PDB file of C-alpha atoms in Angstrom:
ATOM      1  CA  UNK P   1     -13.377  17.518   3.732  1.00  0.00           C
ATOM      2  CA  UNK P   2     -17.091  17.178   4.526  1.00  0.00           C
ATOM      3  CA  UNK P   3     -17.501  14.381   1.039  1.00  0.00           C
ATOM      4  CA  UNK P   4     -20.162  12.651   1.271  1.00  0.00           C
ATOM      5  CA  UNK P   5     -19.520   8.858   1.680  1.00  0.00           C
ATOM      6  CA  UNK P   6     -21.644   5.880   1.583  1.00  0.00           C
ATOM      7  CA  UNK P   7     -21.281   2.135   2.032  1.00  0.00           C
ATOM      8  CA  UNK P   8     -22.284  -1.023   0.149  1.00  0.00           C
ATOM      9  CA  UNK P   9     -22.131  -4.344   2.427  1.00  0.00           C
ATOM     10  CA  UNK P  10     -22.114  -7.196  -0.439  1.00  0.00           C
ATOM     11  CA  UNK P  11     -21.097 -10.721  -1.643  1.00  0.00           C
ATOM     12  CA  UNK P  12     -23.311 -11.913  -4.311  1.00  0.00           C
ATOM     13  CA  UNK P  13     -25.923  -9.475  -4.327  1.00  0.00           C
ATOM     14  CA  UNK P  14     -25.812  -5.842  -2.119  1.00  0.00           C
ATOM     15  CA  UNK P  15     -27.468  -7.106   1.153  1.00  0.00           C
ATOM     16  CA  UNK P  16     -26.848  -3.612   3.437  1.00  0.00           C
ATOM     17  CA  UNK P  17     -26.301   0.134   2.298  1.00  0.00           C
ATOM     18  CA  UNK P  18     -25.711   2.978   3.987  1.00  0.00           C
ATOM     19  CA  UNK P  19     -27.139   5.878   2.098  1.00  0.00           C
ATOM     20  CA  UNK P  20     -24.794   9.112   0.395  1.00  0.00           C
ATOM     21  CA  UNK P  21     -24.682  11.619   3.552  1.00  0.00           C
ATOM     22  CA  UNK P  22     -21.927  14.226   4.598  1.00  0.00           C
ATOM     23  CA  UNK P  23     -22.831  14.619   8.098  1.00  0.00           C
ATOM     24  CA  UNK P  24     -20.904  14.166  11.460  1.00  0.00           C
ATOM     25  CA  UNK P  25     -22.866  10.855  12.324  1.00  0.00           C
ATOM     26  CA  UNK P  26     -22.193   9.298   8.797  1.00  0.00           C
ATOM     27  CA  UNK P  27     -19.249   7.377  10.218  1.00  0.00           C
ATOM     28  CA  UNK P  28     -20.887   6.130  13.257  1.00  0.00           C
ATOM     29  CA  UNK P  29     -23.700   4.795  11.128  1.00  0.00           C
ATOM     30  CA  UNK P  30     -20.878   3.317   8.976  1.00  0.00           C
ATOM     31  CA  UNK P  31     -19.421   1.616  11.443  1.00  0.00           C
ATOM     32  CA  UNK P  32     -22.391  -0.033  13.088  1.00  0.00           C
ATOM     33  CA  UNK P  33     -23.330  -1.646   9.602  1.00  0.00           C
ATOM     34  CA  UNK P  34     -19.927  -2.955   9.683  1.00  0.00           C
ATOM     35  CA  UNK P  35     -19.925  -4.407  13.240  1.00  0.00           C
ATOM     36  CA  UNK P  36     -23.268  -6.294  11.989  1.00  0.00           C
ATOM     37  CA  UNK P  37     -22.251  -8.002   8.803  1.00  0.00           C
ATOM     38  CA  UNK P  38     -20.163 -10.981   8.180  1.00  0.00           C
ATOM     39  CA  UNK P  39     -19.264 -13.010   5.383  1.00  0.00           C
ATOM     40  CA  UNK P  40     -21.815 -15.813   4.465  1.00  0.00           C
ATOM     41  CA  UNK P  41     -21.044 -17.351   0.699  1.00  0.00           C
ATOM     42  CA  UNK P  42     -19.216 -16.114  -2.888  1.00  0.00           C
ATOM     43  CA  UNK P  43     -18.720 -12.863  -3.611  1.00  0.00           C
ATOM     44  CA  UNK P  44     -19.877 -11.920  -7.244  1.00  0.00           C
ATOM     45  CA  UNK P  45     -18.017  -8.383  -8.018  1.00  0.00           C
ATOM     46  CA  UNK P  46     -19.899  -8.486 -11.475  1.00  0.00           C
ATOM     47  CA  UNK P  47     -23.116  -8.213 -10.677  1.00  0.00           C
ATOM     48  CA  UNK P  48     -22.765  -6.163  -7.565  1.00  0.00           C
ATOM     49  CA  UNK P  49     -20.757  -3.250  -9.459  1.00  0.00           C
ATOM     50  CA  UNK P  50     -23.806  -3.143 -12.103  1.00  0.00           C
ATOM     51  CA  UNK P  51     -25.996  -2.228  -9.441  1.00  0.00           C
ATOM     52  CA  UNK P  52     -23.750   0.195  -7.676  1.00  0.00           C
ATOM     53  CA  UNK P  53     -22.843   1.411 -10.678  1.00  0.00           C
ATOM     54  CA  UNK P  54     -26.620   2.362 -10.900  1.00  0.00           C
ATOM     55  CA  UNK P  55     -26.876   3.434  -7.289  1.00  0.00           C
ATOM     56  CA  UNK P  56     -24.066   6.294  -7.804  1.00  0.00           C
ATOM     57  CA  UNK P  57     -25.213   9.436  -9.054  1.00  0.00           C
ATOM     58  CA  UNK P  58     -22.329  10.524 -10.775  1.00  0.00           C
ATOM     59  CA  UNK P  59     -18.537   9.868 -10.557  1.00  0.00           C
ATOM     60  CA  UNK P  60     -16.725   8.875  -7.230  1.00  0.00           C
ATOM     61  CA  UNK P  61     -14.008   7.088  -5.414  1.00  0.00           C
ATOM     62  CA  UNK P  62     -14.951   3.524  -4.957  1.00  0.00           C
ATOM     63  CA  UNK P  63     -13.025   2.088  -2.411  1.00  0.00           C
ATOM     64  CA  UNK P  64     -13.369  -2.063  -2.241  1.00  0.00           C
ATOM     65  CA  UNK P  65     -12.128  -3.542   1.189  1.00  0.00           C
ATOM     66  CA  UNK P  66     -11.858  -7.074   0.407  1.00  0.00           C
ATOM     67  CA  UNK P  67      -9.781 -10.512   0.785  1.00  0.00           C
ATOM     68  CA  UNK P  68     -10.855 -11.086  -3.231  1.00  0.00           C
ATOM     69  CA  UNK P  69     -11.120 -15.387  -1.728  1.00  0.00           C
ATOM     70  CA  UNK P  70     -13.933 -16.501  -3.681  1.00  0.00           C
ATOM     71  CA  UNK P  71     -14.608 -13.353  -5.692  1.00  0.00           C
ATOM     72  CA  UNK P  72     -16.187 -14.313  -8.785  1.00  0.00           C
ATOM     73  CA  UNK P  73     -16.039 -12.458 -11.958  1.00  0.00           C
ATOM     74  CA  UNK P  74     -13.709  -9.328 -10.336  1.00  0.00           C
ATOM     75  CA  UNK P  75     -11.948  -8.062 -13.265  1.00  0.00           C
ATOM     76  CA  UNK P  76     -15.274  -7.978 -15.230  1.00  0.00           C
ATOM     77  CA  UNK P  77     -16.878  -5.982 -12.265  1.00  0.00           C
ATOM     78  CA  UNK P  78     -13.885  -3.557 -11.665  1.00  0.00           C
ATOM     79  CA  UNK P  79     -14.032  -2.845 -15.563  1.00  0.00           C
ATOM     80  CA  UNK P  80     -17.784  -1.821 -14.908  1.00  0.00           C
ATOM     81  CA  UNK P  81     -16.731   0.682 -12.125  1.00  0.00           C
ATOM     82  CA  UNK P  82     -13.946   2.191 -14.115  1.00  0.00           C
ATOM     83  CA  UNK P  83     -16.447   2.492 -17.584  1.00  0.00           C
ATOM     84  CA  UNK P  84     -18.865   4.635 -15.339  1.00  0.00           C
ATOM     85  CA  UNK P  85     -15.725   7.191 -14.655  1.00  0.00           C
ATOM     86  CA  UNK P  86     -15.337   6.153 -10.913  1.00  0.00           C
ATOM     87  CA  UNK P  87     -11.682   6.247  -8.979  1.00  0.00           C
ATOM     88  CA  UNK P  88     -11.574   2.735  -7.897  1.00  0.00           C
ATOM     89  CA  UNK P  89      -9.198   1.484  -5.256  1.00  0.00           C
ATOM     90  CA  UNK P  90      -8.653  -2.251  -3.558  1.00  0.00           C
ATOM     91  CA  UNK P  91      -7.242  -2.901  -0.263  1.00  0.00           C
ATOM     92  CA  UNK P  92      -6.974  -6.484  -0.450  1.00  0.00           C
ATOM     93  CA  UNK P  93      -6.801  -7.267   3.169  1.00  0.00           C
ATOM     94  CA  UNK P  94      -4.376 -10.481   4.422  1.00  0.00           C
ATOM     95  CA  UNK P  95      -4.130 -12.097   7.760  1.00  0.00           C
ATOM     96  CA  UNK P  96      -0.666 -12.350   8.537  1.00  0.00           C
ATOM     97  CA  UNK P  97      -0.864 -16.211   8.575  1.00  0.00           C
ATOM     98  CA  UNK P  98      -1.787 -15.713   4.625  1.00  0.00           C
ATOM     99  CA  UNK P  99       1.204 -14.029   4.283  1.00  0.00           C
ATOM    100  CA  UNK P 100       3.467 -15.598   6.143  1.00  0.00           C
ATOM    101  CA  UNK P 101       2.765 -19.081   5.955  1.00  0.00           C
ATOM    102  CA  UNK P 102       4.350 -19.529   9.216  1.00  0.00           C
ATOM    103  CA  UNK P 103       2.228 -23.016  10.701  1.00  0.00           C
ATOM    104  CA  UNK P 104       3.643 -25.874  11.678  1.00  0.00           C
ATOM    105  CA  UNK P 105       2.706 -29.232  13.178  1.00  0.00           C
ATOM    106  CA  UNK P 106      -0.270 -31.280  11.399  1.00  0.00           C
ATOM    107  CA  UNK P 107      -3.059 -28.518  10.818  1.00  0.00           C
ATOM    108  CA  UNK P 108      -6.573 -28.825   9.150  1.00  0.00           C
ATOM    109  CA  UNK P 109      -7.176 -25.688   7.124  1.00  0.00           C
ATOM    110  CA  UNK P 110     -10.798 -24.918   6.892  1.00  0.00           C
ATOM    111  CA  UNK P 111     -12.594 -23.100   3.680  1.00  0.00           C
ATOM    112  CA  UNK P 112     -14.571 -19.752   5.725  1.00  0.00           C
ATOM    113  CA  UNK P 113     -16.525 -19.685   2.763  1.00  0.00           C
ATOM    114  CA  UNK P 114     -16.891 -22.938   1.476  1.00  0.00           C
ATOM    115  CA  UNK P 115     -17.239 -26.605   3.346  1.00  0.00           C
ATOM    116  CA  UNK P 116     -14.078 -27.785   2.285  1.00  0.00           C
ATOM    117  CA  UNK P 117     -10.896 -28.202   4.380  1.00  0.00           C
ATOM    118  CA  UNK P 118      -7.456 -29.650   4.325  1.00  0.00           C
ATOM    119  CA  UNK P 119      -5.048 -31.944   6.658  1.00  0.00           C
ATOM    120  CA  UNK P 120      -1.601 -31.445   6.097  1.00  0.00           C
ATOM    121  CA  UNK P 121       1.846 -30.685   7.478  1.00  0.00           C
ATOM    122  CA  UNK P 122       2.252 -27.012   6.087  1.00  0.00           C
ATOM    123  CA  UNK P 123       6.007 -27.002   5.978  1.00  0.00           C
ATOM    124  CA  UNK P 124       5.482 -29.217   2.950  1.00  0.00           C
ATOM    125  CA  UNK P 125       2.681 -26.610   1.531  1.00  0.00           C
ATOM    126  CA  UNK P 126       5.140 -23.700   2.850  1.00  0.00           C
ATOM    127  CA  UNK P 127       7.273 -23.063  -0.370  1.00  0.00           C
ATOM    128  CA  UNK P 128       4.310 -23.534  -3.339  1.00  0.00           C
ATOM    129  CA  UNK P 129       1.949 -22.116  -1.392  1.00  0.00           C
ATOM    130  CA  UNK P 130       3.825 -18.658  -1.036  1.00  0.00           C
ATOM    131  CA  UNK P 131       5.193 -18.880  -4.167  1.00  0.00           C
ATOM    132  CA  UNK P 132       1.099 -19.040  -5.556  1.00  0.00           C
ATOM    133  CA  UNK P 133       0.447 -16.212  -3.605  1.00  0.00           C
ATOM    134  CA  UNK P 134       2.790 -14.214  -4.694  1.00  0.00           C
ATOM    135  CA  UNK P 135       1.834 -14.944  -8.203  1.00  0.00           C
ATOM    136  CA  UNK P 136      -1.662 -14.370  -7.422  1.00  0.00           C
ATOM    137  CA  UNK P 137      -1.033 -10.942  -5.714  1.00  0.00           C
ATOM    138  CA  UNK P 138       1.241 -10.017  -8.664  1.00  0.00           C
ATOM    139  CA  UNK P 139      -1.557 -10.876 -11.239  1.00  0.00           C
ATOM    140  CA  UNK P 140      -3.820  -8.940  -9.574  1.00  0.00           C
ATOM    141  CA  UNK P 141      -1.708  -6.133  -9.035  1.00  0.00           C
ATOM    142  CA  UNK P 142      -0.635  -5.587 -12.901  1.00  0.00           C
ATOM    143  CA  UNK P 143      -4.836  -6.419 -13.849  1.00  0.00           C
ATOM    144  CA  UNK P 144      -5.245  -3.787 -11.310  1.00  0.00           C
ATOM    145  CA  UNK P 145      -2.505  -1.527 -13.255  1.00  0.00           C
ATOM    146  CA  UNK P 146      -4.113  -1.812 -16.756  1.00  0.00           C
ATOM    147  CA  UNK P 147      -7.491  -0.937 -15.613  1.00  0.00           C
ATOM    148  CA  UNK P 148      -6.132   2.383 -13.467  1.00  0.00           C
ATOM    149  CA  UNK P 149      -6.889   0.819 -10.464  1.00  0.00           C
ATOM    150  CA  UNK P 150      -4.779   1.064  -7.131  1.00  0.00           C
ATOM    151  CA  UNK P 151      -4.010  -1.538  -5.520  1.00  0.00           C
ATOM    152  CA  UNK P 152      -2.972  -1.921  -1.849  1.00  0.00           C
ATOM    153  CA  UNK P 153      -2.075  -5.104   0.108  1.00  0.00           C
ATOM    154  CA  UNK P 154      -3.445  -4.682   3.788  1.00  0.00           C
ATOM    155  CA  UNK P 155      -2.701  -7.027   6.681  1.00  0.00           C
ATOM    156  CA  UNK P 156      -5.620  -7.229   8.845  1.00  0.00           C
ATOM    157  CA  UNK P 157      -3.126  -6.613  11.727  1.00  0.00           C
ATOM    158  CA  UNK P 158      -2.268  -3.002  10.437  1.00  0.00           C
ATOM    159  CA  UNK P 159      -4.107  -0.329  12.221  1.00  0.00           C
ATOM    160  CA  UNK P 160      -7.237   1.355  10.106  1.00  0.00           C
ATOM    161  CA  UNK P 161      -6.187   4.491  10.445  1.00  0.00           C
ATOM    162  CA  UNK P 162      -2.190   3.998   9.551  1.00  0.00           C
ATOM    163  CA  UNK P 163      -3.666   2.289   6.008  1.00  0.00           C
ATOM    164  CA  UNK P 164      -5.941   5.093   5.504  1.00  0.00           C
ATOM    165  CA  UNK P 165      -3.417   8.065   6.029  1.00  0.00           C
ATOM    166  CA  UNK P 166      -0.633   5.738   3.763  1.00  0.00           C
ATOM    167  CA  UNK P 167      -3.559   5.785   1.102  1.00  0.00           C
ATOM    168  CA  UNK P 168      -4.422   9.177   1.387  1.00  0.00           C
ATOM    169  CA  UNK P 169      -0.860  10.638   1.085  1.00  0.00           C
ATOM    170  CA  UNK P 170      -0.173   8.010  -1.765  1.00  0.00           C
ATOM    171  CA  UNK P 171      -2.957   9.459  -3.929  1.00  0.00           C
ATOM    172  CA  UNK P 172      -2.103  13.124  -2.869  1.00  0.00           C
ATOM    173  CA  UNK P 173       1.353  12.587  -4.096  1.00  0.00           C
ATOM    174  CA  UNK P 174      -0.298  10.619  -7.700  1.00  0.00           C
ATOM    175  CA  UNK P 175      -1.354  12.643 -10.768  1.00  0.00           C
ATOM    176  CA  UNK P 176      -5.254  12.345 -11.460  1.00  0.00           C
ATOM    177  CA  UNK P 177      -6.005   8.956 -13.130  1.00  0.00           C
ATOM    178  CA  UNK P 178      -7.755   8.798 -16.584  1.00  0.00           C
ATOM    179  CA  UNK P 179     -11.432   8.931 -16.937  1.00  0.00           C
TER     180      UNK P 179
END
């Protein structure tokens, strides 16, 4: 629909943007960005929505692609977008080992954002650690609910562009959300 769209690479502080454009190259420059960053330490939603908040003109869709592990302060900073009259939507992206659960044999689990790690048999883990995740998720989801926000579960294993049409023809199908 020739929107414009930009993008804000962050954890604790915005460290890349892509600037507001609604030209045929927009994506490509998108996706370079992308293919460049990674993810180095804590991500503090807080203080990064203040400053996009700032960054944004006027009201948009804010679209968060995160996997909210070690996301500091993200109810707080989701409030903030939602106060300045933006649409804001999570995909909370999953590998399908998060979901599933499905190891077995001794493992180490390493922290990709911390130093910290764990040895264990995950068949004992199995049970409470799904059951926390599914509390988690559910948490989120209904926090998600109060402040307007959707809320989509992604498994990194799903193709981009399936999520993206599911997304779009969900919000086609919803009635406008309160400002």
């Amino acid at each position: 629909q020739k929107d414009a769209v930009s993008l804000y690479a962050f954890d604790h502080q915005v460290h890349r943007t892509v600037a507001s454009r609604s030209n045929q190259h927009q994506l490509s420059r998108i996706l370079s960005v992308l293919e460049e960053i990674g993810a180095d330490s804590r991500t503090d939603l807080l203080a990064v929505a203040k400053e996009v908040a700032q960054a944004i003109p006027r009201r948009g869709l804010v679209v968060i692609f995160s996997d909210l592990l070690g996301v500091d302060r993200l109810m707080e900073g989701l409030r903030v977008l939602r106060q300045r009259g933006h649409d804001v939507a999570i995909f909370h992206v999953l590998h399908d080992h998060e979901v599933d659960f499905d190891f077995s044999g001794a493992t180490r689990f390493e922290g990709l954002e911390t130093e910290a790690f764990l040895n264990c048999n995950p068949r004992a883990l199995r049970e409470g650690y799904l059951a926390a995740l599914d509390e988690f998720l559910e948490q989120t989801r209904k926090a998600c609910g109060r402040l307007s926000i959707e809320y989509m579960t992604v498994r990194s294993s799903e193709p981009l562009d399936a999520v993206l049409a599911k997304f779009l023809a969900t919000r086609q199908s919803m009635p406008k959300l309160k400002r």
